[in-house]
Tab-separated table of C-alpha atoms (C1' of nucleotides) in Angstrom:
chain	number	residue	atom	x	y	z
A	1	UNK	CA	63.040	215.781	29.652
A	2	UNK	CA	61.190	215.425	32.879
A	3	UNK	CA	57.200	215.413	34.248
A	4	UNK	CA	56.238	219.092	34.973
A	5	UNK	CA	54.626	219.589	38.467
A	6	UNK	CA	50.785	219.687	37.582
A	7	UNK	CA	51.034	216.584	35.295
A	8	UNK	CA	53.187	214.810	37.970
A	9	UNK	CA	50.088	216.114	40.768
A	10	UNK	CA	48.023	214.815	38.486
A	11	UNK	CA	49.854	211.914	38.023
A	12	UNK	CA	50.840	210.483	40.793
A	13	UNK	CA	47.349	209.533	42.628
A	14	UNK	CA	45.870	207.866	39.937
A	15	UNK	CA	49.274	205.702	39.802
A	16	UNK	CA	48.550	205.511	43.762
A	17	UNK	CA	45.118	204.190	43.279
A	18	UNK	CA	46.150	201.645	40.507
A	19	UNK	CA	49.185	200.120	42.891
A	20	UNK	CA	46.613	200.115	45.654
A	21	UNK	CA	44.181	198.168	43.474
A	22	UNK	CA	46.659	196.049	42.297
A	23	UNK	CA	48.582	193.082	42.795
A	24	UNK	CA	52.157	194.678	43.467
A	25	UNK	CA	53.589	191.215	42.717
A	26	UNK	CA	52.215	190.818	39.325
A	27	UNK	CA	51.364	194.425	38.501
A	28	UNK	CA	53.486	195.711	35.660
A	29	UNK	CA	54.850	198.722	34.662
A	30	UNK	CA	53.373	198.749	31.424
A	31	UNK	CA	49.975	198.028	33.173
A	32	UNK	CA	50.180	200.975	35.405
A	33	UNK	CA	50.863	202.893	32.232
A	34	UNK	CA	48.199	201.440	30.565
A	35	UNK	CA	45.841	202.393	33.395
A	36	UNK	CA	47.110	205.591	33.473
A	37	UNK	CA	46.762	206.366	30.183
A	38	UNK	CA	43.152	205.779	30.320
A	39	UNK	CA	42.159	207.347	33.142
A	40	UNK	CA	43.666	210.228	31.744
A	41	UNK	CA	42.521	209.976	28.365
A	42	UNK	CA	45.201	210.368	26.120
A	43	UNK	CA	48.257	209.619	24.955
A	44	UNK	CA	51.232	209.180	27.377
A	45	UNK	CA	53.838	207.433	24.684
A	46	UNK	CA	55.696	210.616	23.663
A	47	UNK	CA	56.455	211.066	28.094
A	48	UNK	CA	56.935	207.144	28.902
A	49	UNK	CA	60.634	207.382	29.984
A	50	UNK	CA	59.038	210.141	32.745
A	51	UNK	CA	56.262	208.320	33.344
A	52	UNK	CA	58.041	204.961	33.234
A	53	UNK	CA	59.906	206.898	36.089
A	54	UNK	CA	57.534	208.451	38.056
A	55	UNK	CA	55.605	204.403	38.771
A	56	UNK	CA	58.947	203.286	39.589
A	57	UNK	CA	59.230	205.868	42.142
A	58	UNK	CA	55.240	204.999	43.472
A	59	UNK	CA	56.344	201.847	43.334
A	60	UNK	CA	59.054	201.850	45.626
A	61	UNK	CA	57.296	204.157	47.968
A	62	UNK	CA	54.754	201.842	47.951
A	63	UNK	CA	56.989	198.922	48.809
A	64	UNK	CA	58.860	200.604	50.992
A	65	UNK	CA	55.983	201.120	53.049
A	66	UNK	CA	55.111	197.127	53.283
A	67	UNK	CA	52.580	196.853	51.348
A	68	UNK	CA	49.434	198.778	49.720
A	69	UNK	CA	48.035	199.026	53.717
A	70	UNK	CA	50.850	201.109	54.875
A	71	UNK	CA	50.712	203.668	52.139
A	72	UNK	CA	48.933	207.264	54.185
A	73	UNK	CA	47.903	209.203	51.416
A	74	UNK	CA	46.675	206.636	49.255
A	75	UNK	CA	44.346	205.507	51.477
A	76	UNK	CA	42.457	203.611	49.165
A	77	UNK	CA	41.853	200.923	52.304
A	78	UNK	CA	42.392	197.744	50.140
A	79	UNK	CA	45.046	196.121	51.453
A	80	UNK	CA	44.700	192.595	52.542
A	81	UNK	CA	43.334	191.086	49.661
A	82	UNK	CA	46.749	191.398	47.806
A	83	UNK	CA	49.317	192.219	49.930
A	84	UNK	CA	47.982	191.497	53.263
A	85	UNK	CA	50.578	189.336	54.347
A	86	UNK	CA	52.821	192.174	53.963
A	87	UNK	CA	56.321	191.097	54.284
A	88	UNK	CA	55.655	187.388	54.398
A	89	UNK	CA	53.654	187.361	50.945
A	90	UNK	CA	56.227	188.462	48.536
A	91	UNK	CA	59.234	186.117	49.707
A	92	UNK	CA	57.163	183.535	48.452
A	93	UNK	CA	55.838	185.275	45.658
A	94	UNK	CA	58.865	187.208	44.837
A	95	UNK	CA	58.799	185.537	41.357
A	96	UNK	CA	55.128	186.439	40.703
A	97	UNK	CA	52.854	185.302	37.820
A	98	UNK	CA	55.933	183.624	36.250
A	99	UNK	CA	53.763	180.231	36.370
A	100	UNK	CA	54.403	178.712	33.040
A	101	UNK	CA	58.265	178.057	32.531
A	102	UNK	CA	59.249	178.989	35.964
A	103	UNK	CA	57.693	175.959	37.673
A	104	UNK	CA	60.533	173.911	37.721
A	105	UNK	CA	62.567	176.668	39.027
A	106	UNK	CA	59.540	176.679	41.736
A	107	UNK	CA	60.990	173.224	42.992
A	108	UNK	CA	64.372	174.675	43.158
A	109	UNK	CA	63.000	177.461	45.263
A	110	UNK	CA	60.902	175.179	47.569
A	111	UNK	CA	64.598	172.724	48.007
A	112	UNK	CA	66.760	175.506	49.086
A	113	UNK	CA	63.680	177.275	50.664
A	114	UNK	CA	65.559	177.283	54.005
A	115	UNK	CA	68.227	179.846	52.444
A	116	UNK	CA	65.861	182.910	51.770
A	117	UNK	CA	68.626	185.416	52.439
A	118	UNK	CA	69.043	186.039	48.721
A	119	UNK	CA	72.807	187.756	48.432
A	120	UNK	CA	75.260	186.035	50.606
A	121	UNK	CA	75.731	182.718	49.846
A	122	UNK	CA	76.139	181.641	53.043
A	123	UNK	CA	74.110	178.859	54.552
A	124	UNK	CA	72.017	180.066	57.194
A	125	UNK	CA	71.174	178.050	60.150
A	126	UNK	CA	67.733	177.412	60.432
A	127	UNK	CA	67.115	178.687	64.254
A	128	UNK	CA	66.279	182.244	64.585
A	129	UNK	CA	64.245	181.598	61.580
A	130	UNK	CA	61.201	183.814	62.694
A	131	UNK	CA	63.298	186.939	63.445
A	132	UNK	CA	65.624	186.691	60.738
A	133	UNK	CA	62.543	185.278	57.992
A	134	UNK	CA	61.221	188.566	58.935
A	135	UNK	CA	64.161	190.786	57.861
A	136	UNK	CA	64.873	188.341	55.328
A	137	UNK	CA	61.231	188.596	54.077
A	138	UNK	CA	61.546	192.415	54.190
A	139	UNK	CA	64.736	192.751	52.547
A	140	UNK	CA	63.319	190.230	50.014
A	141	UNK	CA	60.626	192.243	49.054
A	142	UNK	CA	62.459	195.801	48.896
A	143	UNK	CA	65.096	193.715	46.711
A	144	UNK	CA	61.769	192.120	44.794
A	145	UNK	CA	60.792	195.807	44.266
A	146	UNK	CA	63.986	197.140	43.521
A	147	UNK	CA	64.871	194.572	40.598
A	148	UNK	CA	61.511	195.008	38.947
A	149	UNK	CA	62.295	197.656	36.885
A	150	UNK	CA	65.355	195.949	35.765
A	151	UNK	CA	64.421	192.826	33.165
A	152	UNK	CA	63.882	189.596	34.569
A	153	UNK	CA	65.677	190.800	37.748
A	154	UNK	CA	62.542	189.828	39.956
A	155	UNK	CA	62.773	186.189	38.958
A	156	UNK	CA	66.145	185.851	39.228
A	157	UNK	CA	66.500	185.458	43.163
A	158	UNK	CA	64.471	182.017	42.596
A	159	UNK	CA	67.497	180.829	40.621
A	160	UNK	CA	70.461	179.924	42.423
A	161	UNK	CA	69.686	176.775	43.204
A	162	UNK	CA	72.285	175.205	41.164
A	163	UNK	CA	74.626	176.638	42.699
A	164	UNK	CA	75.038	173.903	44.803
A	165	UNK	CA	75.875	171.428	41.807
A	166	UNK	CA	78.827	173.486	41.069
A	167	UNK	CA	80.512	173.314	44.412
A	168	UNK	CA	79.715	169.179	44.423
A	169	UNK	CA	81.555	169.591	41.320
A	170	UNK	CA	84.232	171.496	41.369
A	171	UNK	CA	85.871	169.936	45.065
A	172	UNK	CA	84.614	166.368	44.244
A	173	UNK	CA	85.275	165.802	40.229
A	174	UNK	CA	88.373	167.177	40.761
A	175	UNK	CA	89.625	164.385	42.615
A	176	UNK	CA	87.803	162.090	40.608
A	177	UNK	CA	88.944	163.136	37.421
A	178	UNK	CA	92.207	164.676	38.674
A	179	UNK	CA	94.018	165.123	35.446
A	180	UNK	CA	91.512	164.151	33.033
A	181	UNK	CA	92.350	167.728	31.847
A	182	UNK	CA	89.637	170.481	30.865
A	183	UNK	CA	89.151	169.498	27.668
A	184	UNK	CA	88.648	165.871	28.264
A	185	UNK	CA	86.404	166.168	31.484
A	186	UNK	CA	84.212	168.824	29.742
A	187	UNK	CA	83.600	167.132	27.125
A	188	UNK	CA	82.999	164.002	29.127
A	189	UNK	CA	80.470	165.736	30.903
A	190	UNK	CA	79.124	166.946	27.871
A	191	UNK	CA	79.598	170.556	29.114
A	192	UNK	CA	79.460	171.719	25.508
A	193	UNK	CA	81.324	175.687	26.360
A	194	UNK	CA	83.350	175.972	23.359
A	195	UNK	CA	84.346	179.301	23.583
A	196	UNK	CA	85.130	181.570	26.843
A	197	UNK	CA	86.607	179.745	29.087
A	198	UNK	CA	88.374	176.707	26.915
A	199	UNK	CA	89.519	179.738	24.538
A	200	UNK	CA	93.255	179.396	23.827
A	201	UNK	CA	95.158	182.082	24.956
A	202	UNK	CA	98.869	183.476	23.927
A	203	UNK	CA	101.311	183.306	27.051
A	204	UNK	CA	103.550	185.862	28.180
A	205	UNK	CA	107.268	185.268	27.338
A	206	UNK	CA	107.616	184.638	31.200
A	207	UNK	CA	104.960	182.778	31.752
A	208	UNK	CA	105.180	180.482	28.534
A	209	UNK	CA	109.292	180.019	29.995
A	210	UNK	CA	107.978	178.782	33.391
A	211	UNK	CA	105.926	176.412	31.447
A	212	UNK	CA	108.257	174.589	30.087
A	213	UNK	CA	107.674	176.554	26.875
A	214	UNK	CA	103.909	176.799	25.946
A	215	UNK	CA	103.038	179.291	23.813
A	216	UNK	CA	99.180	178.894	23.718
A	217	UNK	CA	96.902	177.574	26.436
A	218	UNK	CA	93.030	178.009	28.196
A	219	UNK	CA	93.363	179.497	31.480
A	220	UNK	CA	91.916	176.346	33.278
A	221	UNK	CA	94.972	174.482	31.464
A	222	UNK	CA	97.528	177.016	32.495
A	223	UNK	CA	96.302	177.253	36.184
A	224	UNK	CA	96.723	173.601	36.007
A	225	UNK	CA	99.995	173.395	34.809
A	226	UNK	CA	101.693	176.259	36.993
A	227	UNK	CA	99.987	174.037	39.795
A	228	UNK	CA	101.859	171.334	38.181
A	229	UNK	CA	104.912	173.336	38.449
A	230	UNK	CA	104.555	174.481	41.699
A	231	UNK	CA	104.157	171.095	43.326
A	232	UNK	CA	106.772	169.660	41.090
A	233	UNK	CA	109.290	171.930	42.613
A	234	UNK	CA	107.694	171.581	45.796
A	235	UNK	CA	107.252	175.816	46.224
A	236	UNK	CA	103.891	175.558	48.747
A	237	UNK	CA	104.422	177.065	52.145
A	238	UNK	CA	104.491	174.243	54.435
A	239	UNK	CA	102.799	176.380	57.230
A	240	UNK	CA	100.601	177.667	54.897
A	241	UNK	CA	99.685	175.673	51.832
A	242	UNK	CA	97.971	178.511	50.236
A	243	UNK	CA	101.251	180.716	50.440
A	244	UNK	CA	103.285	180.173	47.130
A	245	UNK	CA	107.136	180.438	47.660
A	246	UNK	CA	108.579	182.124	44.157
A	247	UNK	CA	111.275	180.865	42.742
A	248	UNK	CA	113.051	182.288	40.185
A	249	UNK	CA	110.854	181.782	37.084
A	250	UNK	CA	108.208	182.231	38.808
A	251	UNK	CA	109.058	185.210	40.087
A	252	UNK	CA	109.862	186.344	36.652
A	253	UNK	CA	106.068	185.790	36.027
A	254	UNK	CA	104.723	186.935	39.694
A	255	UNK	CA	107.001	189.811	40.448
A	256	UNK	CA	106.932	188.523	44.158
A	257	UNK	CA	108.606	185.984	46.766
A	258	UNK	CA	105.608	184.856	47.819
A	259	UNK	CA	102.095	184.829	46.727
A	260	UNK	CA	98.758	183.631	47.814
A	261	UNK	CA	97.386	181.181	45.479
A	262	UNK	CA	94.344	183.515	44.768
A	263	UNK	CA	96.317	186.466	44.089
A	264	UNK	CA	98.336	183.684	42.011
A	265	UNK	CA	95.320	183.616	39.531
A	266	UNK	CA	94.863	186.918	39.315
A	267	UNK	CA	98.180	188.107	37.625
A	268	UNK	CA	98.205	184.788	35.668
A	269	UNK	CA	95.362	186.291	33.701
A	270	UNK	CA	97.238	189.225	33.095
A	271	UNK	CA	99.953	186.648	31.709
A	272	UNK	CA	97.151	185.752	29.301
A	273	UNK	CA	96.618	187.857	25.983
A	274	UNK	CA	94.065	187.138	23.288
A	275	UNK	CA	95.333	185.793	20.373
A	276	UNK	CA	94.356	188.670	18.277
A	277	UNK	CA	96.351	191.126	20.904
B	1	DT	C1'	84.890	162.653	58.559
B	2	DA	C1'	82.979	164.483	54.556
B	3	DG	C1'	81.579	168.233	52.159
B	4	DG	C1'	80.930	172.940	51.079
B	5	DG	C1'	82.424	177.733	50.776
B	6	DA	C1'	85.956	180.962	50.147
B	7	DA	C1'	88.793	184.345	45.688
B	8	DG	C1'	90.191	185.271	41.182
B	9	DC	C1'	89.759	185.373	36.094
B	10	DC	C1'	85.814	186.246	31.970
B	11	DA	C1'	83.318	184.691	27.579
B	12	DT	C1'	79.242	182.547	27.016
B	13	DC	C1'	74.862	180.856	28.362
B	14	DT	C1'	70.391	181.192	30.550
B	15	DC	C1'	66.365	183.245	32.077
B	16	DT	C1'	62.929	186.658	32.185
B	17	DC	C1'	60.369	190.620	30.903
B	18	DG	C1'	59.315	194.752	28.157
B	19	DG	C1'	58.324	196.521	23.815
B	20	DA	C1'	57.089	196.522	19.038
C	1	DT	C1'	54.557	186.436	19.070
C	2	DC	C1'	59.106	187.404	18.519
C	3	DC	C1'	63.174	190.052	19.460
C	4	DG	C1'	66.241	192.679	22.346
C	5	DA	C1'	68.242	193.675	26.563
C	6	DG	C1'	69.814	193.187	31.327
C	7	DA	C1'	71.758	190.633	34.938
C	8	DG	C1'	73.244	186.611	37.116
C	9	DA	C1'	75.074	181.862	36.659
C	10	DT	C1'	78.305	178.757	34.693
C	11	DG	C1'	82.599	176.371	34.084
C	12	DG	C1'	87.783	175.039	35.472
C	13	DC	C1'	91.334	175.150	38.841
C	14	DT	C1'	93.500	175.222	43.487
C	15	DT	C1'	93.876	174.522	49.130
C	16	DC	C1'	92.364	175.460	53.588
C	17	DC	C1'	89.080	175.809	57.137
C	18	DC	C1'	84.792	175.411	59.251
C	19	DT	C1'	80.450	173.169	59.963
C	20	DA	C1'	77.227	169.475	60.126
DNA sequence: TAGGGAAGCCATCTCTCGGA
DNA sequence: TCCGAGAGATGGCTTCCCTA
């Protein structure tokens, strides 16, 4: 099912002229449709997959080219009122009308406002801010674009504030509860998961042997305990803590000598069944 | 010196927006 | 106005290394 050429011609500028008029921040898709629809006069419902298409693809053109002003054949010489700022505009705004419930996720975005880089979680120093805000401002804004289509993708980048929580978290209540065990700690929290991660799981033969005979634990629990193990019978390279020497259970379990404690995870999970399997 | 980020697993939760 | 859907975050665990 697709747009045939002469509805698509006659498409596509009045789609033009309703970006250019509009707010490409808060504009939706069902808007544009809307608009469409009337300046066409009738009803576009049986072709909105197409059409839904075709102002996605005037949409990114349109953001691709920075902004309403940059847009040739569109021309409709509006520009600065909405997107004026260009590139700059839309990293702030790249959560756009979302006032209501997204204002405390606002004060997350203004904390961490020094890491616009959305992706990479890496913290960015805050010198070459001007060049890098610039790309970061423009990659922003083709991502803003990009995820619009997609629900609630364009508020998304605001989120990951909380990230930051976790990491305090996971290095720091460690220590401090050490081996209050999952269960206990979560529910000390009051980290009410339930399900998913505390789910018991059925051990493999090999892996139950190694610990000590276990038939049924989370994976948090088990990671724990073949930690346990390994420390108990001392098995961490000393040159390289992360290196896992196997020993003979282990290797029963691991298939290897040695392993890297990541890689360690990894085939513990396939250790791991469901219940039900 | 302290703290954060790195990988790996994945069920569940959270948030947001589009559509009816 | 409510429901459904999509996508990312969360939580637990570990050690090392780099940065502030």
């Amino acid at each position: 099912m697709s747009l045939s050429p002469e509805a698509r011609d006659q498409y596509v500028p009045i789609i033009d002229s309703i970006l250019a008029k509009s707010d490409l921040n808060t504009i939706s898709e069902k808007r544009i449709r809307k608009g469409l629809q009337e300046e066409v006069g009738y009803d576009l419902t049986p072709q909105k997959a197409v059409i839904k298409q075709l102002i996605m693809e005037r949409f990114d053109i349109f953001a691709e080219n920075g902004g309403i002003d940059a847009s040739p054949e569109a021309a409709v010489a509006t520009a600065p009122a909405t997107n004026g700022h260009s590139s700059a505009t839309p990293v702030e705004a790249s959560s756009p009308a979302q006032s209501s419930k997204s204002q405390k996720r606002q004060a997350d975005s203004v904390e961490r406002e020094s890491d616009k880089t959305p992706p990479v979680k890496k913290k960015k120093p805050d010198h070459d801010v001007d060049a890098d805000a610039l790309f970061a401002a423009k990659l922003q804004a083709e991502e803003n674009m990009r995820a619009r289509p997609t629900r609630g993708a364009s508020a998304r980048k605001v989120q990951p504030a909380k990230k930051k929580t976790t990491k305090a978290k996971t290095s720091k209540k460690v220590k401090v509860e050490d081996d209050s065990d999952v269960d206990s700690g979560s529910d000390s929290k009051k980290v009410n998961r339930s399900g998913g991660f505390h789910k018991p799981l059925t051990l493999s033969p090999a892996l139950s042997a190694l610990l000590g005979g276990e038939e049924s634990l989370s994976r948090p629990q088990t990671v724990k305990k073949v930690w346990a193990y390994i420390r108990e019978h001392e098995l961490q390279d000393p040159s390289d803590r992360r290196q896992i020497r196997c020993d003979e259970p282990m290797r029963a379990v691991f298939k290897q000598d040695r392993i890297h404690m990541f890689t360690m995870t990894k085939i513990l999970s396939q250790n791991l069944y469901s219940p039900d399997e």
